[in-house]
Structures are given as C-alpha cells and as structure tokens.
Amino acid sequence: MAEEIHSANVVIPWCLVSTTLLNGILGFAMVIVVLFVTVDIDAVLASPTGQLGFPFMQIFYDATGSLSGASTMICIVIIMDICAAIAFLATSSRIVFAFGRDRGLPFWRTMAKARPFPSHNSPSTSVAKAVRPESAIPMYAILVMATVSCVIGLINIGSATAFNDVISLGVSSLYASYVLTESLLLWHRIRGTIRHPNQMAGSAWHANELVWGPFHVPGIWGILLNAFAVGYGIIVFIFSFFPQMVNPDAAHMNFSSLMTGTIMLGAFVYYYLYARKVYTGPVVEIAPYQVS
C-alpha cells in the first residue's frame, strides 16, 4: 500500500515508529489493568464465555458488576475488531494484487486486474479507458481474500483445533518474511551495494537498484541493529513451531511446522513448474507525472 501514499519514504517510517510507540504504551497499560482486575483466572476460564474462548467478557463483567457496562465495553471491542478486519482486508488484497502484478501468484492475470471506481463526472464508457491509480480498486483480489477469510472462519465451527492450526501459520509466515527481508538488507549492508542519494547526482537510476531513504542508521551501528533483528527473528521463527506443553496430544499439538512446510513445498513446486518462466522480478510503476 506504500505505492498509494505520497512521500512514502518519509510518511511510512514515521507511521511505523509512532504506531509502535503508541500501541506499545496503550497495550502495556491495558495488560496491567486487565491483570489488576482479574482476581481468579481459573474462574474466568471456567465461565461460560471463557469456555467459548472469550474470557475478556467475563473480566469486563466482573470488573464493572453491571451487565450493561460489560455489554458496552464488549461492543467497543467488536467495533475495533470490525475496523481491524477492514484494514486487514485492504492490506491483504493489495498484497495479492501486487504479487499478481509481478506474476508471482497462480492466476496472476486475474489478480492483477484493477477495476475502475465509477465516477459521477465521467461517463461509464470512458472510465475503463483511462484508469488513474486513485480511481481503481483490485476487486478480484478483494473477493479472493474475503472468500478466504470466510472459509477460515467456517473452520472454527467444525473444529477449534483445526482453526488454531491454520491461524498459527500466520506467526511463522510473518517472521519468515521478516527474516528474509532483514537478511537480504544485512547482506547488502555488508557488501555496500546500497547507494546514498548523494551518489545518484548525474547518474541514471536502474530498475531494482537499492538507494537509501531519509531514515536509516549508517555504518557499523546499522549493521549491528540489522544483525540483532535477524537473530531475534530466527529465534522467534524457530520457537513458533514449539507446542505449549511437553508431550502434547493432538488437540494441543502445534501443527504450524506442517502448515509452513506444506506452503513452502507448494511454492517451490509452483515456481519450478511455472512461475520461473513468467516471473522476472517486481514491477516498478511510475506514473507519467512522476517522471521529470
């Protein structure tokens, strides 16, 4: 989604830092409050809502002592979840669209299509002929991700264990993506292949050439921080496959290693059989008004 933001090299780093600090402070304060008002954890887990997997509802009721007050707080959480689901759908659909545009997904021709958003000022016949970036939405990618989300939600009706196994894939996949990108960045840092903006004066920019943005830690400190991030990501990635207890049964087993391995094997097979023939790297889009 960075492609849809003006001055992304400045805005996105500030958003990452500010949201991390803000959410970290608020999240820590919320954890302290919840622990303070939770008197008996076993009783909360044994409550009707706790057995359904929503112990926070009982915590709200115990803290307020009022059904109306607890219902109001629960509604706030539901509204926040709805807003988060919309944001996740927007993010995931654009990721699918970007990979489809780069020819890195099955059915990439369909995933890369962006339908024009109808405008009252433009006739319907002319909108499809001239689609500007701000007036097009990846409708097919949105439909695919919405369908996947609904299917995953339906799994929970049949088996909570299977549902937890599927969503556990998110942790290992997330940190796998972190480790890959951070390792490549560390490799280019050590080799010195990332150019500084001052070095770009009077020279042509080549596709996929790495240039430092306004936010980076130069020198040895940047390499140390990058190496620490890679090491931390590897540790979390490995421990994300561990079960919660020793000698777990099928209901408490962590199958994320099986899920991650299956996805990786499928990706390798798809790349070897087909994707390597059409995938040539990320596509760099530059609007005409961005070229000087």
CSV table of N, CA and C in Angstrom, one decimal, residues 33-170:
chain,number,residue,atom,x,y,z
A,33,VAL,N,-4.0,-3.2,33.5
A,33,VAL,CA,-5.4,-3.0,34.0
A,33,VAL,C,-6.1,-4.4,34.1
A,34,VAL,N,-6.0,-5.2,33.0
A,34,VAL,CA,-6.7,-6.5,32.9
A,34,VAL,C,-6.1,-7.4,34.0
A,35,LEU,N,-4.8,-7.4,34.2
A,35,LEU,CA,-4.3,-8.2,35.3
A,35,LEU,C,-4.7,-7.8,36.7
A,36,PHE,N,-4.9,-6.5,36.8
A,36,PHE,CA,-5.3,-5.9,38.1
A,36,PHE,C,-6.7,-6.3,38.5
A,37,VAL,N,-7.6,-6.3,37.5
A,37,VAL,CA,-9.0,-6.5,37.8
A,37,VAL,C,-9.3,-8.0,37.8
A,38,THR,N,-8.4,-8.9,37.2
A,38,THR,CA,-8.7,-10.3,37.2
A,38,THR,C,-8.3,-10.9,38.5
A,39,VAL,N,-9.2,-11.3,39.3
A,39,VAL,CA,-9.0,-11.9,40.6
A,39,VAL,C,-8.7,-13.4,40.5
A,40,ASP,N,-9.6,-14.1,39.9
A,40,ASP,CA,-9.4,-15.5,39.8
A,40,ASP,C,-9.4,-16.0,38.3
A,41,ILE,N,-8.2,-16.3,37.8
A,41,ILE,CA,-8.1,-16.6,36.4
A,41,ILE,C,-8.8,-17.9,36.1
A,42,ASP,N,-8.7,-18.9,37.0
A,42,ASP,CA,-9.4,-20.2,36.7
A,42,ASP,C,-10.9,-20.0,36.6
A,43,ALA,N,-11.4,-19.2,37.5
A,43,ALA,CA,-12.9,-18.9,37.4
A,43,ALA,C,-13.3,-18.3,36.1
A,44,VAL,N,-12.4,-17.3,35.7
A,44,VAL,CA,-12.7,-16.7,34.4
A,44,VAL,C,-12.7,-17.7,33.2
A,45,LEU,N,-11.7,-18.5,33.2
A,45,LEU,CA,-11.6,-19.5,32.1
A,45,LEU,C,-12.7,-20.5,32.2
A,46,ALA,N,-13.2,-20.8,33.4
A,46,ALA,CA,-14.3,-21.8,33.6
A,46,ALA,C,-15.7,-21.2,33.4
A,47,SER,N,-15.8,-19.9,33.2
A,47,SER,CA,-17.1,-19.2,33.0
A,47,SER,C,-17.6,-19.6,31.6
A,48,PRO,N,-18.9,-19.4,31.4
A,48,PRO,CA,-19.5,-19.7,30.0
A,48,PRO,C,-18.8,-19.0,28.9
A,49,THR,N,-18.5,-17.7,29.0
A,49,THR,CA,-17.8,-17.0,27.9
A,49,THR,C,-16.3,-17.5,27.8
A,50,GLY,N,-15.7,-17.9,29.0
A,50,GLY,CA,-14.3,-18.4,29.0
A,50,GLY,C,-14.2,-19.7,28.2
A,51,GLN,N,-15.2,-20.5,28.4
A,51,GLN,CA,-15.2,-21.8,27.7
A,51,GLN,C,-15.4,-21.7,26.2
A,52,LEU,N,-16.1,-20.6,25.8
A,52,LEU,CA,-16.3,-20.3,24.4
A,52,LEU,C,-15.0,-19.6,23.8
A,53,GLY,N,-14.0,-19.3,24.6
A,53,GLY,CA,-12.9,-18.6,24.1
A,53,GLY,C,-12.8,-17.1,24.2
A,54,PHE,N,-13.8,-16.6,24.9
A,54,PHE,CA,-13.8,-15.1,25.1
A,54,PHE,C,-13.8,-14.8,26.6
A,55,PRO,N,-12.7,-15.1,27.3
A,55,PRO,CA,-12.7,-14.8,28.8
A,55,PRO,C,-12.7,-13.3,29.1
A,56,PHE,N,-12.4,-12.4,28.1
A,56,PHE,CA,-12.4,-11.0,28.4
A,56,PHE,C,-13.8,-10.5,28.7
A,57,MET,N,-14.8,-11.2,28.2
A,57,MET,CA,-16.2,-10.8,28.5
A,57,MET,C,-16.5,-10.9,30.0
A,58,GLN,N,-16.1,-12.1,30.6
A,58,GLN,CA,-16.3,-12.3,32.0
A,58,GLN,C,-15.5,-11.3,32.8
A,59,ILE,N,-14.3,-11.0,32.3
A,59,ILE,CA,-13.4,-10.0,33.0
A,59,ILE,C,-14.1,-8.6,33.1
A,60,PHE,N,-14.7,-8.2,32.0
A,60,PHE,CA,-15.5,-7.0,31.9
A,60,PHE,C,-16.6,-7.0,32.9
A,61,TYR,N,-17.3,-8.1,32.9
A,61,TYR,CA,-18.5,-8.2,33.8
A,61,TYR,C,-18.1,-8.2,35.3
A,62,ASP,N,-17.0,-8.9,35.6
A,62,ASP,CA,-16.5,-8.9,37.0
A,62,ASP,C,-16.0,-7.5,37.4
A,63,ALA,N,-15.4,-6.8,36.5
A,63,ALA,CA,-14.8,-5.5,36.8
A,63,ALA,C,-15.9,-4.5,37.0
A,64,THR,N,-17.0,-4.5,36.2
A,64,THR,CA,-18.0,-3.5,36.2
A,64,THR,C,-19.1,-3.8,37.2
A,65,GLY,N,-19.4,-5.2,37.3
A,65,GLY,CA,-20.5,-5.6,38.1
A,65,GLY,C,-21.8,-5.2,37.5
A,66,SER,N,-21.8,-4.9,36.2
A,66,SER,CA,-23.1,-4.5,35.5
A,66,SER,C,-23.1,-5.1,34.2
A,67,LEU,N,-24.2,-5.7,33.8
A,67,LEU,CA,-24.4,-6.3,32.5
A,67,LEU,C,-24.4,-5.3,31.4
A,68,SER,N,-25.0,-4.1,31.7
A,68,SER,CA,-25.0,-3.0,30.7
A,68,SER,C,-23.6,-2.5,30.4
A,69,GLY,N,-22.9,-2.3,31.5
A,69,GLY,CA,-21.5,-1.8,31.4
A,69,GLY,C,-20.6,-2.8,30.6
A,70,ALA,N,-20.7,-4.0,31.0
A,70,ALA,CA,-19.9,-5.1,30.3
A,70,ALA,C,-20.3,-5.2,28.8
A,71,SER,N,-21.6,-5.1,28.5
A,71,SER,CA,-22.0,-5.1,27.1
A,71,SER,C,-21.5,-4.0,26.3
A,72,THR,N,-21.5,-2.8,26.9
A,72,THR,CA,-20.9,-1.6,26.3
A,72,THR,C,-19.5,-1.8,25.9
A,73,MET,N,-18.7,-2.3,26.9
A,73,MET,CA,-17.3,-2.5,26.6
A,73,MET,C,-17.0,-3.6,25.6
A,74,ILE,N,-17.9,-4.6,25.6
A,74,ILE,CA,-17.8,-5.7,24.6
A,74,ILE,C,-18.1,-5.1,23.2
A,75,CYS,N,-19.1,-4.2,23.1
A,75,CYS,CA,-19.4,-3.6,21.8
A,75,CYS,C,-18.2,-2.8,21.3
A,76,ILE,N,-17.5,-2.1,22.2
A,76,ILE,CA,-16.4,-1.3,21.8
A,76,ILE,C,-15.3,-2.3,21.1
A,77,VAL,N,-15.1,-3.4,21.8
A,77,VAL,CA,-14.1,-4.4,21.3
A,77,VAL,C,-14.6,-4.9,19.9
A,78,ILE,N,-15.9,-5.2,19.8
A,78,ILE,CA,-16.4,-5.7,18.5
A,78,ILE,C,-16.2,-4.7,17.4
A,79,ILE,N,-16.5,-3.4,17.7
A,79,ILE,CA,-16.3,-2.3,16.7
A,79,ILE,C,-14.8,-2.2,16.3
A,80,MET,N,-13.9,-2.3,17.2
A,80,MET,CA,-12.5,-2.3,16.9
A,80,MET,C,-12.1,-3.5,16.1
A,81,ASP,N,-12.7,-4.7,16.3
A,81,ASP,CA,-12.4,-5.8,15.5
A,81,ASP,C,-12.9,-5.7,14.1
A,82,ILE,N,-14.0,-5.1,13.9
A,82,ILE,CA,-14.6,-4.8,12.6
A,82,ILE,C,-13.7,-3.9,11.8
A,83,CYS,N,-13.2,-2.8,12.5
A,83,CYS,CA,-12.3,-1.9,11.8
A,83,CYS,C,-11.0,-2.5,11.5
A,84,ALA,N,-10.5,-3.4,12.4
A,84,ALA,CA,-9.2,-4.1,12.1
A,84,ALA,C,-9.4,-5.0,10.9
A,85,ALA,N,-10.6,-5.7,10.9
A,85,ALA,CA,-10.8,-6.7,9.8
A,85,ALA,C,-10.8,-5.9,8.4
A,86,ILE,N,-11.4,-4.7,8.4
A,86,ILE,CA,-11.4,-4.0,7.1
A,86,ILE,C,-10.0,-3.6,6.7
A,87,ALA,N,-9.2,-3.2,7.7
A,87,ALA,CA,-7.8,-2.8,7.4
A,87,ALA,C,-7.0,-4.0,6.9
A,88,PHE,N,-7.2,-5.2,7.6
A,88,PHE,CA,-6.5,-6.4,7.2
A,88,PHE,C,-7.0,-6.8,5.7
A,89,LEU,N,-8.2,-6.6,5.4
A,89,LEU,CA,-8.7,-7.0,4.1
A,89,LEU,C,-8.1,-6.1,3.1
A,90,ALA,N,-8.0,-4.8,3.4
A,90,ALA,CA,-7.4,-3.8,2.4
A,90,ALA,C,-6.0,-4.1,2.2
A,91,THR,N,-5.2,-4.5,3.3
A,91,THR,CA,-3.8,-4.7,3.2
A,91,THR,C,-3.6,-6.0,2.4
A,92,SER,N,-4.3,-7.1,2.8
A,92,SER,CA,-4.0,-8.4,2.2
A,92,SER,C,-4.4,-8.4,0.7
A,93,SER,N,-5.5,-7.7,0.4
A,93,SER,CA,-5.9,-7.7,-1.0
A,93,SER,C,-4.9,-6.9,-1.9
A,94,ARG,N,-4.3,-5.9,-1.4
A,94,ARG,CA,-3.3,-5.2,-2.1
A,94,ARG,C,-2.0,-5.9,-2.3
A,95,ILE,N,-1.7,-6.8,-1.3
A,95,ILE,CA,-0.6,-7.6,-1.4
A,95,ILE,C,-0.8,-8.7,-2.5
A,96,VAL,N,-2.0,-9.3,-2.5
A,96,VAL,CA,-2.3,-10.2,-3.5
A,96,VAL,C,-2.3,-9.5,-4.9
A,97,PHE,N,-2.8,-8.3,-5.0
A,97,PHE,CA,-2.8,-7.6,-6.3
A,97,PHE,C,-1.3,-7.3,-6.7
A,98,ALA,N,-0.4,-6.9,-5.7
A,98,ALA,CA,0.9,-6.6,-6.1
A,98,ALA,C,1.7,-7.9,-6.6
A,99,PHE,N,1.5,-9.0,-5.9
A,99,PHE,CA,2.1,-10.2,-6.3
A,99,PHE,C,1.5,-10.7,-7.7
A,100,GLY,N,0.2,-10.5,-7.9
A,100,GLY,CA,-0.3,-10.8,-9.2
A,100,GLY,C,0.2,-10.0,-10.3
A,101,ARG,N,0.4,-8.7,-10.0
A,101,ARG,CA,1.0,-7.8,-11.0
A,101,ARG,C,2.4,-8.2,-11.3
A,102,ASP,N,3.2,-8.7,-10.3
A,102,ASP,CA,4.5,-9.2,-10.5
A,102,ASP,C,4.6,-10.6,-11.1
A,103,ARG,N,3.4,-11.2,-11.3
A,103,ARG,CA,3.3,-12.6,-11.9
A,103,ARG,C,3.9,-13.6,-10.9
A,104,GLY,N,3.7,-13.4,-9.6
A,104,GLY,CA,4.2,-14.2,-8.6
A,104,GLY,C,3.2,-15.1,-8.0
A,105,LEU,N,2.0,-15.1,-8.4
A,105,LEU,CA,0.9,-15.9,-7.8
A,105,LEU,C,0.2,-16.7,-8.9
A,106,PRO,N,-0.4,-17.9,-8.6
A,106,PRO,CA,-1.3,-18.5,-9.5
A,106,PRO,C,-2.5,-17.6,-9.9
A,107,PHE,N,-2.9,-17.7,-11.1
A,107,PHE,CA,-4.0,-16.9,-11.7
A,107,PHE,C,-3.6,-15.4,-11.6
A,108,TRP,N,-2.3,-15.1,-11.9
A,108,TRP,CA,-1.9,-13.7,-11.7
A,108,TRP,C,-2.5,-12.8,-12.7
A,109,ARG,N,-3.0,-13.2,-13.8
A,109,ARG,CA,-3.6,-12.3,-14.7
A,109,ARG,C,-4.9,-11.8,-14.1
A,110,THR,N,-5.7,-12.6,-13.4
A,110,THR,CA,-6.9,-12.1,-12.8
A,110,THR,C,-6.6,-11.3,-11.6
A,111,MET,N,-5.6,-11.7,-10.8
A,111,MET,CA,-5.3,-11.0,-9.5
A,111,MET,C,-4.8,-9.6,-9.8
A,112,ALA,N,-4.1,-9.4,-11.0
A,112,ALA,CA,-3.5,-8.1,-11.3
A,112,ALA,C,-4.5,-7.1,-11.9
A,113,LYS,N,-5.8,-7.5,-12.1
A,113,LYS,CA,-6.7,-6.6,-12.7
A,113,LYS,C,-7.3,-5.7,-11.6
A,114,ALA,N,-7.4,-4.4,-12.0
A,114,ALA,CA,-8.0,-3.4,-11.1
A,114,ALA,C,-9.1,-2.8,-11.9
A,115,ARG,N,-10.3,-2.9,-11.3
A,115,ARG,CA,-11.5,-2.3,-11.9
A,115,ARG,C,-11.6,-0.9,-11.6
A,116,PRO,N,-12.1,0.0,-12.5
A,116,PRO,CA,-12.2,1.4,-12.2
A,116,PRO,C,-13.4,1.7,-11.3
A,117,PHE,N,-13.1,2.6,-10.4
A,117,PHE,CA,-14.2,3.1,-9.5
A,117,PHE,C,-15.1,4.1,-10.2
A,118,PRO,N,-16.4,3.8,-10.2
A,118,PRO,CA,-17.3,4.7,-11.0
A,118,PRO,C,-17.3,6.1,-10.5
A,119,SER,N,-17.3,7.0,-11.4
A,119,SER,CA,-17.3,8.5,-11.1
A,119,SER,C,-18.5,9.1,-11.7
A,120,HIS,N,-19.1,10.0,-11.0
A,120,HIS,CA,-20.3,10.7,-11.5
A,120,HIS,C,-20.0,11.7,-12.6
A,121,ASN,N,-18.7,12.1,-12.6
A,121,ASN,CA,-18.3,13.2,-13.6
A,121,ASN,C,-17.8,12.6,-14.9
A,122,SER,N,-17.6,11.2,-14.9
A,122,SER,CA,-17.1,10.6,-16.1
A,122,SER,C,-18.1,9.6,-16.6
A,123,PRO,N,-18.4,9.5,-17.9
A,123,PRO,CA,-19.2,8.5,-18.5
A,123,PRO,C,-18.7,7.1,-18.2
A,124,SER,N,-19.6,6.2,-18.1
A,124,SER,CA,-19.1,4.8,-17.8
A,124,SER,C,-18.3,4.2,-18.9
A,125,THR,N,-18.5,4.7,-20.2
A,125,THR,CA,-17.7,4.1,-21.3
A,125,THR,C,-16.3,4.7,-21.3
A,126,SER,N,-16.0,5.8,-20.7
A,126,SER,CA,-14.7,6.4,-20.8
A,126,SER,C,-13.9,6.1,-19.5
A,127,VAL,N,-14.5,5.6,-18.5
A,127,VAL,CA,-13.8,5.4,-17.2
A,127,VAL,C,-12.9,4.2,-17.4
A,128,ALA,N,-13.3,3.2,-18.1
A,128,ALA,CA,-12.5,2.0,-18.3
A,128,ALA,C,-11.3,2.2,-19.2
A,129,LYS,N,-11.4,3.3,-20.0
A,129,LYS,CA,-10.3,3.5,-21.0
A,129,LYS,C,-9.2,4.2,-20.3
A,130,ALA,N,-9.4,5.1,-19.3
A,130,ALA,CA,-8.4,5.8,-18.7
A,130,ALA,C,-8.5,5.7,-17.2
A,131,VAL,N,-7.9,4.7,-16.6
A,131,VAL,CA,-8.0,4.4,-15.2
A,131,VAL,C,-6.8,5.0,-14.5
A,132,ARG,N,-7.0,5.9,-13.6
A,132,ARG,CA,-5.9,6.5,-12.9
A,132,ARG,C,-5.7,5.7,-11.6
A,133,PRO,N,-4.5,5.7,-11.0
A,133,PRO,CA,-4.2,4.9,-9.8
A,133,PRO,C,-5.2,5.2,-8.7
A,134,GLU,N,-5.6,6.4,-8.5
A,134,GLU,CA,-6.5,6.7,-7.4
A,134,GLU,C,-8.0,6.3,-7.6
A,135,SER,N,-8.3,5.9,-8.8
A,135,SER,CA,-9.7,5.6,-9.2
A,135,SER,C,-9.9,4.1,-9.5
A,136,ALA,N,-8.9,3.2,-9.2
A,136,ALA,CA,-9.0,1.8,-9.5
A,136,ALA,C,-8.9,1.0,-8.2
A,137,ILE,N,-9.6,-0.1,-8.1
A,137,ILE,CA,-9.5,-0.9,-6.9
A,137,ILE,C,-9.3,-2.4,-7.4
A,138,PRO,N,-8.5,-3.2,-6.7
A,138,PRO,CA,-8.3,-4.6,-7.1
A,138,PRO,C,-9.4,-5.5,-6.6
A,139,MET,N,-10.5,-5.4,-7.3
A,139,MET,CA,-11.8,-6.1,-6.9
A,139,MET,C,-11.6,-7.6,-6.8
A,140,TYR,N,-10.9,-8.2,-7.8
A,140,TYR,CA,-10.7,-9.6,-7.8
A,140,TYR,C,-9.9,-10.1,-6.6
A,141,ALA,N,-8.8,-9.3,-6.3
A,141,ALA,CA,-8.0,-9.7,-5.1
A,141,ALA,C,-8.8,-9.5,-3.8
A,142,ILE,N,-9.7,-8.5,-3.7
A,142,ILE,CA,-10.5,-8.3,-2.6
A,142,ILE,C,-11.5,-9.4,-2.4
A,143,LEU,N,-12.1,-9.9,-3.5
A,143,LEU,CA,-13.1,-11.0,-3.4
A,143,LEU,C,-12.4,-12.3,-3.0
A,144,VAL,N,-11.2,-12.5,-3.5
A,144,VAL,CA,-10.4,-13.7,-3.1
A,144,VAL,C,-10.1,-13.7,-1.6
A,145,MET,N,-9.6,-12.6,-1.1
A,145,MET,CA,-9.2,-12.6,0.3
A,145,MET,C,-10.4,-12.6,1.2
A,146,ALA,N,-11.5,-12.0,0.8
A,146,ALA,CA,-12.8,-12.0,1.6
A,146,ALA,C,-13.3,-13.5,1.6
A,147,THR,N,-13.2,-14.2,0.5
A,147,THR,CA,-13.6,-15.6,0.5
A,147,THR,C,-12.7,-16.5,1.4
A,148,VAL,N,-11.4,-16.2,1.3
A,148,VAL,CA,-10.5,-17.0,2.1
A,148,VAL,C,-10.8,-16.7,3.6
A,149,SER,N,-11.0,-15.5,4.0
A,149,SER,CA,-11.3,-15.2,5.4
A,149,SER,C,-12.6,-15.8,5.8
A,150,CYS,N,-13.6,-15.9,5.0
A,150,CYS,CA,-14.9,-16.5,5.4
A,150,CYS,C,-14.7,-18.0,5.5
A,151,VAL,N,-13.9,-18.6,4.6
A,151,VAL,CA,-13.7,-20.1,4.7
A,151,VAL,C,-12.9,-20.4,6.0
A,152,ILE,N,-11.9,-19.6,6.3
A,152,ILE,CA,-11.1,-19.9,7.5
A,152,ILE,C,-12.0,-19.7,8.8
A,153,GLY,N,-12.9,-18.7,8.7
A,153,GLY,CA,-13.8,-18.6,9.9
A,153,GLY,C,-14.8,-19.7,10.0
A,154,LEU,N,-15.2,-20.3,8.9
A,154,LEU,CA,-16.1,-21.5,9.0
A,154,LEU,C,-15.4,-22.7,9.6
A,155,ILE,N,-14.1,-22.8,9.4
A,155,ILE,CA,-13.3,-24.0,10.0
A,155,ILE,C,-13.6,-24.0,11.5
A,156,ASN,N,-13.6,-22.9,12.2
A,156,ASN,CA,-13.8,-22.8,13.6
A,156,ASN,C,-15.1,-23.5,14.1
A,157,ILE,N,-16.1,-23.5,13.2
A,157,ILE,CA,-17.4,-24.1,13.5
A,157,ILE,C,-17.2,-25.7,13.6
A,158,GLY,N,-16.4,-26.2,12.7
A,158,GLY,CA,-16.2,-27.7,12.8
A,158,GLY,C,-15.2,-28.1,13.8
A,159,SER,N,-14.1,-27.4,13.9
A,159,SER,CA,-13.0,-27.8,14.8
A,159,SER,C,-12.2,-26.6,15.2
A,160,ALA,N,-12.2,-26.4,16.5
A,160,ALA,CA,-11.3,-25.3,17.0
A,160,ALA,C,-9.9,-25.6,16.9
A,161,THR,N,-9.5,-26.9,17.0
A,161,THR,CA,-8.1,-27.3,16.8
A,161,THR,C,-7.6,-27.0,15.4
A,162,ALA,N,-8.4,-27.4,14.4
A,162,ALA,CA,-8.0,-27.1,13.1
A,162,ALA,C,-7.9,-25.6,12.8
A,163,PHE,N,-8.8,-24.9,13.3
A,163,PHE,CA,-8.8,-23.4,13.2
A,163,PHE,C,-7.5,-22.8,13.8
A,164,ASN,N,-7.1,-23.2,15.0
A,164,ASN,CA,-5.9,-22.7,15.6
A,164,ASN,C,-4.7,-23.2,14.8
A,165,ASP,N,-4.7,-24.3,14.2
A,165,ASP,CA,-3.6,-24.8,13.4
A,165,ASP,C,-3.4,-23.9,12.1
A,166,VAL,N,-4.5,-23.5,11.6
A,166,VAL,CA,-4.5,-22.7,10.4
A,166,VAL,C,-4.0,-21.3,10.7
A,167,ILE,N,-4.5,-20.7,11.7
A,167,ILE,CA,-4.1,-19.3,12.1
A,167,ILE,C,-2.7,-19.3,12.7
A,168,SER,N,-2.2,-20.4,13.2
A,168,SER,CA,-0.8,-20.4,13.7
A,168,SER,C,0.2,-20.2,12.6
A,169,LEU,N,-0.2,-20.5,11.4
A,169,LEU,CA,0.6,-20.3,10.2
A,169,LEU,C,1.0,-18.8,10.0
A,170,GLY,N,0.2,-17.9,10.6
A,170,GLY,CA,0.5,-16.5,10.4
A,170,GLY,C,1.7,-16.1,11.1
